[in-house]
mmCIF file of C-alpha atoms in Angstrom:
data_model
loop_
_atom_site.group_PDB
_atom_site.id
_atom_site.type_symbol
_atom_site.label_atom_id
_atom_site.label_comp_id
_atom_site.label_asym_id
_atom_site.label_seq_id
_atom_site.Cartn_x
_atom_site.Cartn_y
_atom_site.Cartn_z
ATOM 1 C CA UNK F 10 64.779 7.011 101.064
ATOM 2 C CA UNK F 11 62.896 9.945 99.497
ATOM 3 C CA UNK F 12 63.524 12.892 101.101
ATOM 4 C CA UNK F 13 61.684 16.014 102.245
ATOM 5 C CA UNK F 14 58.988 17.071 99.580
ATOM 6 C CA UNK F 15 56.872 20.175 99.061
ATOM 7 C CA UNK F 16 53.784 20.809 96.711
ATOM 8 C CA UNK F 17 53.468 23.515 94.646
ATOM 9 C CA UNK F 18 56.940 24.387 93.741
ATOM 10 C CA UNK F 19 56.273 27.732 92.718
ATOM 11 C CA UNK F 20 53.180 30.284 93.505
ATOM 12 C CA UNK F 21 51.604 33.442 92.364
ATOM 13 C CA UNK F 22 48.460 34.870 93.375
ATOM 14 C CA UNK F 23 46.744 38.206 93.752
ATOM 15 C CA UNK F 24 46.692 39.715 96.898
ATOM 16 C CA UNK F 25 43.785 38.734 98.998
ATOM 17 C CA UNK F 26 44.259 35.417 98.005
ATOM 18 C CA UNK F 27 44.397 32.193 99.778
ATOM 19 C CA UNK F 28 47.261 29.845 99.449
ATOM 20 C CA UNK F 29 48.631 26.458 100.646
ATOM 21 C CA UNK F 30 51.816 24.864 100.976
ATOM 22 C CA UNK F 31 51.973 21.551 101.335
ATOM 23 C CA UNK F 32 55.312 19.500 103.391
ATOM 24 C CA UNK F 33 56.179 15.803 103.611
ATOM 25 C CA UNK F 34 58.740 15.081 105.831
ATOM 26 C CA UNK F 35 61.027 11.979 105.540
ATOM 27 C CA UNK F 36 59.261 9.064 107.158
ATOM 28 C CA UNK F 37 59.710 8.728 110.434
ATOM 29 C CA UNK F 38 60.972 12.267 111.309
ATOM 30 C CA UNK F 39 58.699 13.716 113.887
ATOM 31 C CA UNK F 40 60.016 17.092 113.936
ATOM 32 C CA UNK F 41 58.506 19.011 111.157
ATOM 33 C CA UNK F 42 59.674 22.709 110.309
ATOM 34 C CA UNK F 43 58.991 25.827 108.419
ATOM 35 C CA UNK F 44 61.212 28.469 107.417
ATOM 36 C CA UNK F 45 60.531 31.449 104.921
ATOM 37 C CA UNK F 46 63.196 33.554 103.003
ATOM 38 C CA UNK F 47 62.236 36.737 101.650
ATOM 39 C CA UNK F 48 64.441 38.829 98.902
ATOM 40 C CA UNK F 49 67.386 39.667 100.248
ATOM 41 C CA UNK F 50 67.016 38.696 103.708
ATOM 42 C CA UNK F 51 68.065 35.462 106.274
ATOM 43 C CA UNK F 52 66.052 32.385 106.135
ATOM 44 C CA UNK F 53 63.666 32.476 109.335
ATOM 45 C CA UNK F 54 62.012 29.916 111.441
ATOM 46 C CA UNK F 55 58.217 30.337 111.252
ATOM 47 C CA UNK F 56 57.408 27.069 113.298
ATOM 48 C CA UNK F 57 58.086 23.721 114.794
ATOM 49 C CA UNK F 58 56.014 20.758 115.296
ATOM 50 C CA UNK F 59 57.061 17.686 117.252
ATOM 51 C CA UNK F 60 54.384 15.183 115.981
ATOM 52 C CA UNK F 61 51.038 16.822 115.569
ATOM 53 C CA UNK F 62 51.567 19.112 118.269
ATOM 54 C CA UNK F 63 52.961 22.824 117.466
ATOM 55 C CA UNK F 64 56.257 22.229 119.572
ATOM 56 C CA UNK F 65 57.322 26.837 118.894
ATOM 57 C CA UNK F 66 55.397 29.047 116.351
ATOM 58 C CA UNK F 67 57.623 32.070 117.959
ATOM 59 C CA UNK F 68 58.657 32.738 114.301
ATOM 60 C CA UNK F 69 55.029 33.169 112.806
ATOM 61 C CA UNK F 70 54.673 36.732 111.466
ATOM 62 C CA UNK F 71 50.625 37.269 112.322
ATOM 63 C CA UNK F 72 47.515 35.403 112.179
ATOM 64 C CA UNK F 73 47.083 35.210 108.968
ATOM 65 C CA UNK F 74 49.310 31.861 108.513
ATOM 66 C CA UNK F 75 47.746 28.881 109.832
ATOM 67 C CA UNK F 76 49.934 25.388 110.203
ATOM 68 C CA UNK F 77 48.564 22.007 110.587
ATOM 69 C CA UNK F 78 50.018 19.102 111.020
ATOM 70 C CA UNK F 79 47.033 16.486 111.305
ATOM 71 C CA UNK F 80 48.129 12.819 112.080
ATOM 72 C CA UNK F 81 51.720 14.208 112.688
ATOM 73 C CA UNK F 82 52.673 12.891 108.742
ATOM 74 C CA UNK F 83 52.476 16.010 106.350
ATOM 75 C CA UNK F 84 51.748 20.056 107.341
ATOM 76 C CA UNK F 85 50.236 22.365 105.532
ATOM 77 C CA UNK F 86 50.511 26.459 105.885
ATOM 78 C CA UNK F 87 47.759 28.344 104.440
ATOM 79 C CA UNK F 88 48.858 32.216 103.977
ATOM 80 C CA UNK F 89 45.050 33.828 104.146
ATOM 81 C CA UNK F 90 44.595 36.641 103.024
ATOM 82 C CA UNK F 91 47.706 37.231 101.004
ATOM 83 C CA UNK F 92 49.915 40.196 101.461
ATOM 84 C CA UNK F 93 52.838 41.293 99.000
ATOM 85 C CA UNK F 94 55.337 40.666 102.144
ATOM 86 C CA UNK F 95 54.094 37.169 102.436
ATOM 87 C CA UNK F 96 56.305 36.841 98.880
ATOM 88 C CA UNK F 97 59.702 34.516 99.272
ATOM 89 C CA UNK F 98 60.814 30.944 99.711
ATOM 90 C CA UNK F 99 59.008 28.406 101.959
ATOM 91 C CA UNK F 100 61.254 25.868 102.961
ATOM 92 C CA UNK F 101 60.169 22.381 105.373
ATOM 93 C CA UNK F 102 62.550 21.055 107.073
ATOM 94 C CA UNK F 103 62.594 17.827 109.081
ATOM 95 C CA UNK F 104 64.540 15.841 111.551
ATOM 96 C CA UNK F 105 64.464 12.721 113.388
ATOM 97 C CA UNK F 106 65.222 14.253 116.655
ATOM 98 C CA UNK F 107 65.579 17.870 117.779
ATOM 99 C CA UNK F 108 68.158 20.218 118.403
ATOM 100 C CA UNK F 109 71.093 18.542 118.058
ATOM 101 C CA UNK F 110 69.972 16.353 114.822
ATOM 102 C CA UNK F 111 70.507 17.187 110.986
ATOM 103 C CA UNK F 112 67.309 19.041 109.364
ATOM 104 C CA UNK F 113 66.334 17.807 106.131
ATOM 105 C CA UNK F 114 65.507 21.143 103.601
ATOM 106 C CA UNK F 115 62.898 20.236 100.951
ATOM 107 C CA UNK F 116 63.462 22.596 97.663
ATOM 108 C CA UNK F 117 60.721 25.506 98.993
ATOM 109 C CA UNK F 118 57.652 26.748 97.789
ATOM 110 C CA UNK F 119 58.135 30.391 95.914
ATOM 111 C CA UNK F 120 55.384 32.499 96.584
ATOM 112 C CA UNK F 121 54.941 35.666 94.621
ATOM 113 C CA UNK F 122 51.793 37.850 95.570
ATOM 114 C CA UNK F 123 51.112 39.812 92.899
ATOM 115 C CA UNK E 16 66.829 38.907 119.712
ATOM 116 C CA UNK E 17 69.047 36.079 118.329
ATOM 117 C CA UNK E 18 71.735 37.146 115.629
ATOM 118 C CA UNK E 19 74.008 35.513 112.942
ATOM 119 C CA UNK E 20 76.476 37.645 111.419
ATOM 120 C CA UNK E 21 78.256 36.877 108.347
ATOM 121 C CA UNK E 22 80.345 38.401 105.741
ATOM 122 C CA UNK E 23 78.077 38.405 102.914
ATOM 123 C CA UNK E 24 81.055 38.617 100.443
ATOM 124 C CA UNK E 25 81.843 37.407 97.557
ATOM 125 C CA UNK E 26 84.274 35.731 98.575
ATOM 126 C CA UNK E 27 86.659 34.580 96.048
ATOM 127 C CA UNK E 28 89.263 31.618 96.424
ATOM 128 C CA UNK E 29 91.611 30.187 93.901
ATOM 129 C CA UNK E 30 90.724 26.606 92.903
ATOM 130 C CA UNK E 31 93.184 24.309 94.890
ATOM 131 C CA UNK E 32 93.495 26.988 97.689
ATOM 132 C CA UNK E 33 91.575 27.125 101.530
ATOM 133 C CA UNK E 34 88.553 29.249 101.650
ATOM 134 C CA UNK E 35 87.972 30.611 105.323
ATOM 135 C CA UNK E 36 84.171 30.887 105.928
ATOM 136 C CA UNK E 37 83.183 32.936 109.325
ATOM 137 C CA UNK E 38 80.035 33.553 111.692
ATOM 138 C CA UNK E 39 79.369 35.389 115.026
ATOM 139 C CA UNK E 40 76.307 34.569 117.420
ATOM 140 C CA UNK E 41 74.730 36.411 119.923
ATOM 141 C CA UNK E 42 73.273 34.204 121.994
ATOM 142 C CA UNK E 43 75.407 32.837 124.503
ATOM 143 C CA UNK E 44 73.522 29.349 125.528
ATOM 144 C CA UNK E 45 73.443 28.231 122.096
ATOM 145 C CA UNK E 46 74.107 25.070 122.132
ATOM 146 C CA UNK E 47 74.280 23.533 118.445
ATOM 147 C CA UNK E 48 76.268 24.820 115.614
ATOM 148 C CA UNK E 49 75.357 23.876 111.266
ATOM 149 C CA UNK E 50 77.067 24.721 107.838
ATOM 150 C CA UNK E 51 74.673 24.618 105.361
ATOM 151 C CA UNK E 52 75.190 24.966 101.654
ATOM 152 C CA UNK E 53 72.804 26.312 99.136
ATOM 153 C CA UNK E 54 73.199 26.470 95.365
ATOM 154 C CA UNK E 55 71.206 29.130 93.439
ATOM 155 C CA UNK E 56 67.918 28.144 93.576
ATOM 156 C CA UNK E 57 68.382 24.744 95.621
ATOM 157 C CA UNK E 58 67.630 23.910 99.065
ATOM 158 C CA UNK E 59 69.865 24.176 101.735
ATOM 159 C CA UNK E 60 72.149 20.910 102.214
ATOM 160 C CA UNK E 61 74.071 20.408 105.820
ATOM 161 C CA UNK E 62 78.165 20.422 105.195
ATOM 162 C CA UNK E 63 78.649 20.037 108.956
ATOM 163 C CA UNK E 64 77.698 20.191 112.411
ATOM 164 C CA UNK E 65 79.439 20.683 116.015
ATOM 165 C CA UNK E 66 78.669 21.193 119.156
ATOM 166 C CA UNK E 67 81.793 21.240 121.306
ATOM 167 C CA UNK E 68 84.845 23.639 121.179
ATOM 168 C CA UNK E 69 87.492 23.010 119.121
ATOM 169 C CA UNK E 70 87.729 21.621 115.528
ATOM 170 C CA UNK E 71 85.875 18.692 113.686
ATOM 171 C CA UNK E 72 87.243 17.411 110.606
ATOM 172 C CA UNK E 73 85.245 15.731 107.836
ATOM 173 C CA UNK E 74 86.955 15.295 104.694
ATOM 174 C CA UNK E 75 87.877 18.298 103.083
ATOM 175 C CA UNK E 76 85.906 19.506 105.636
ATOM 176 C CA UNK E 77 87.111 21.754 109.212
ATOM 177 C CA UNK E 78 84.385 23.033 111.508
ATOM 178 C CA UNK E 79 85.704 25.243 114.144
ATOM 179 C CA UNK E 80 83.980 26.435 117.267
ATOM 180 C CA UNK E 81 85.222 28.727 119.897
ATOM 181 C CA UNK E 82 81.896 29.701 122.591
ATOM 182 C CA UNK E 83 83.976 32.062 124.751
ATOM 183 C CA UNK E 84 84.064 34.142 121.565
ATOM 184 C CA UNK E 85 80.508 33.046 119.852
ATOM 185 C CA UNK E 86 82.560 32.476 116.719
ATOM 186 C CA UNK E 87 82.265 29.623 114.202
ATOM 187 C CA UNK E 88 84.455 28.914 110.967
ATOM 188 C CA UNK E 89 84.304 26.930 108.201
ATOM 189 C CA UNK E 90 87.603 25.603 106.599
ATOM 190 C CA UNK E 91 87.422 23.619 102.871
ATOM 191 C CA UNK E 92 90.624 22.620 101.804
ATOM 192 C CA UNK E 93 91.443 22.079 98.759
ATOM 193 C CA UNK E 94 88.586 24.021 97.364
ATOM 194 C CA UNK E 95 86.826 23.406 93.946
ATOM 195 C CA UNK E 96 85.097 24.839 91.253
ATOM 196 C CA UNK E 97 81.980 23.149 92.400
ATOM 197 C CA UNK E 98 82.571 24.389 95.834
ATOM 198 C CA UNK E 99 81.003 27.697 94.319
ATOM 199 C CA UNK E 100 77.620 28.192 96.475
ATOM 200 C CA UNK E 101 76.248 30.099 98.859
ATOM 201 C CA UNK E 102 77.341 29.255 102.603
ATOM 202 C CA UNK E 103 75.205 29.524 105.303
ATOM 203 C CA UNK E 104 75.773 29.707 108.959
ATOM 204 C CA UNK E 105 72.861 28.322 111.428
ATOM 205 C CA UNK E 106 73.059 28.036 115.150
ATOM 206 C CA UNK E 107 70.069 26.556 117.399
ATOM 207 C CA UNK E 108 69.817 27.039 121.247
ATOM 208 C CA UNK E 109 67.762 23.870 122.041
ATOM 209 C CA UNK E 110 65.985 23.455 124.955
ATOM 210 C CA UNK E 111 62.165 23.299 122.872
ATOM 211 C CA UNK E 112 63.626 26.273 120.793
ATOM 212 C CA UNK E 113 64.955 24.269 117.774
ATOM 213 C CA UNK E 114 63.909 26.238 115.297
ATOM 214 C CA UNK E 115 67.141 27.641 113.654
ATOM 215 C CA UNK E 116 68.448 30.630 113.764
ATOM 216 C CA UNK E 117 70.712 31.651 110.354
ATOM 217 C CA UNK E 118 72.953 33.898 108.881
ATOM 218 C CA UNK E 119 72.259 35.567 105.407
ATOM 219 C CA UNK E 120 75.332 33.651 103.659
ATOM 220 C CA UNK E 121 78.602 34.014 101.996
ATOM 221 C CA UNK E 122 79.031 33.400 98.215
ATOM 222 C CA UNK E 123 81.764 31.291 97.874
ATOM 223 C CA UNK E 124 83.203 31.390 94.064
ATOM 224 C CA UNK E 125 86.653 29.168 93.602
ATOM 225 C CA UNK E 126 88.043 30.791 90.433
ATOM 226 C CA UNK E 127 89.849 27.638 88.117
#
């Protein structure tokens, strides 16, 4: 069973940019997550989607990241514009059920904003 | 505001020896407790999870949990070079909140 993927592996744009970071969960998880880990600091929850439905965004830092999750299958988060504190890891995460089941880390998307 | 505390370290452990991994929460109704372990430059991976007080055992393996004092330990017996990683401590309170909340890690490094 493949397991959670995430497209591009590594990032760098100019501030002001626009970026997207893709997630596939494993199939048949409905709960989808993002977390993002900047330089020396915890990894934080962003958001959660059950489905296609944003489930808690509590963790998003401003309007200026956008999640989808269309069909309830892959997410995107689109970072726009870029700021150099958007720089750090991206991780998805998914799980088959919620709080008490396993998440599933994919390897992260590094984002450097130059 | 929800809180993870652990000793950053490193924390270093002959091979063949226990290494004693710690965490404090803050928030009293959490309900679910993960060890996660993260090589340099890998993704997390779960080592173990519990969600009662008391000890769970899985392999090499001891997950303690103790609510009354928000405290949660780690135990790997036996330890081993490739033990070496980053630990991290997560806790989630549930109830539509699942998003996890974690510590910033101890580095683990089991000397040969």
């Amino acid at each position: 069973e493949a397991g959670v993927t995430q497209f591009p592996s590594h990032s760098v744009i100019e501030k002001g940019q626009t970026v997207t970071l893709r997630c596939d969960p494993i199939s048949g998880h409905d709960n989808l997550y993002w977390y993002r880990r900047v330089m020396g600091k915890e990894i934080k929850f962003l958001l959660h989607f059950v489905k296609e439905s944003k489930q808690d965004e509590s963790g998003m830092p401003n309007n200026r990241f956008l999640a989808e999750r269309t069909g309830g299958t892959y997410s995107t988060l689109k970072v726009q514009p870029a700021e150099l504190e958007d720089s750090g890891v991206y991780f998805c995460a998914s799980s088959q059920d919620s709080w008490r089941d396993t998440q599933y880390f994919g390897p992260g998307t590094r984002l450097t904003v130059l | 505001q929800k809180e993870v505390e652990q000793n950053s370290g490193p924390l270093s452990v002959p091979e063949g020896a226990i290494a004693s991994l710690n965490c404090t929460y803050s928030d009293r109704v959490s309900q679910s407790f993960f060890w996660y372990r993260q090589y340099s430059g890998k993704s997390p991976e779960l080592i173990m999870s519990i969600y009662s007080n008391g000890d769970k055992e899985d392999g090499r393996f001891t997950a303690q949990l103790n609510k009354a004092s928000q405290y949660v330990s780690l135990l790997i017996r036996d330890s081993q070079p490739s033990d070496s990683a980053t630990y991290l401590c997560a806790v989630n309170v549930g109830g539509g909140a699942d998003g996890l909340t974690f510590g910033k890690g101890t580095h683990l490094i089991i000397q040969p």
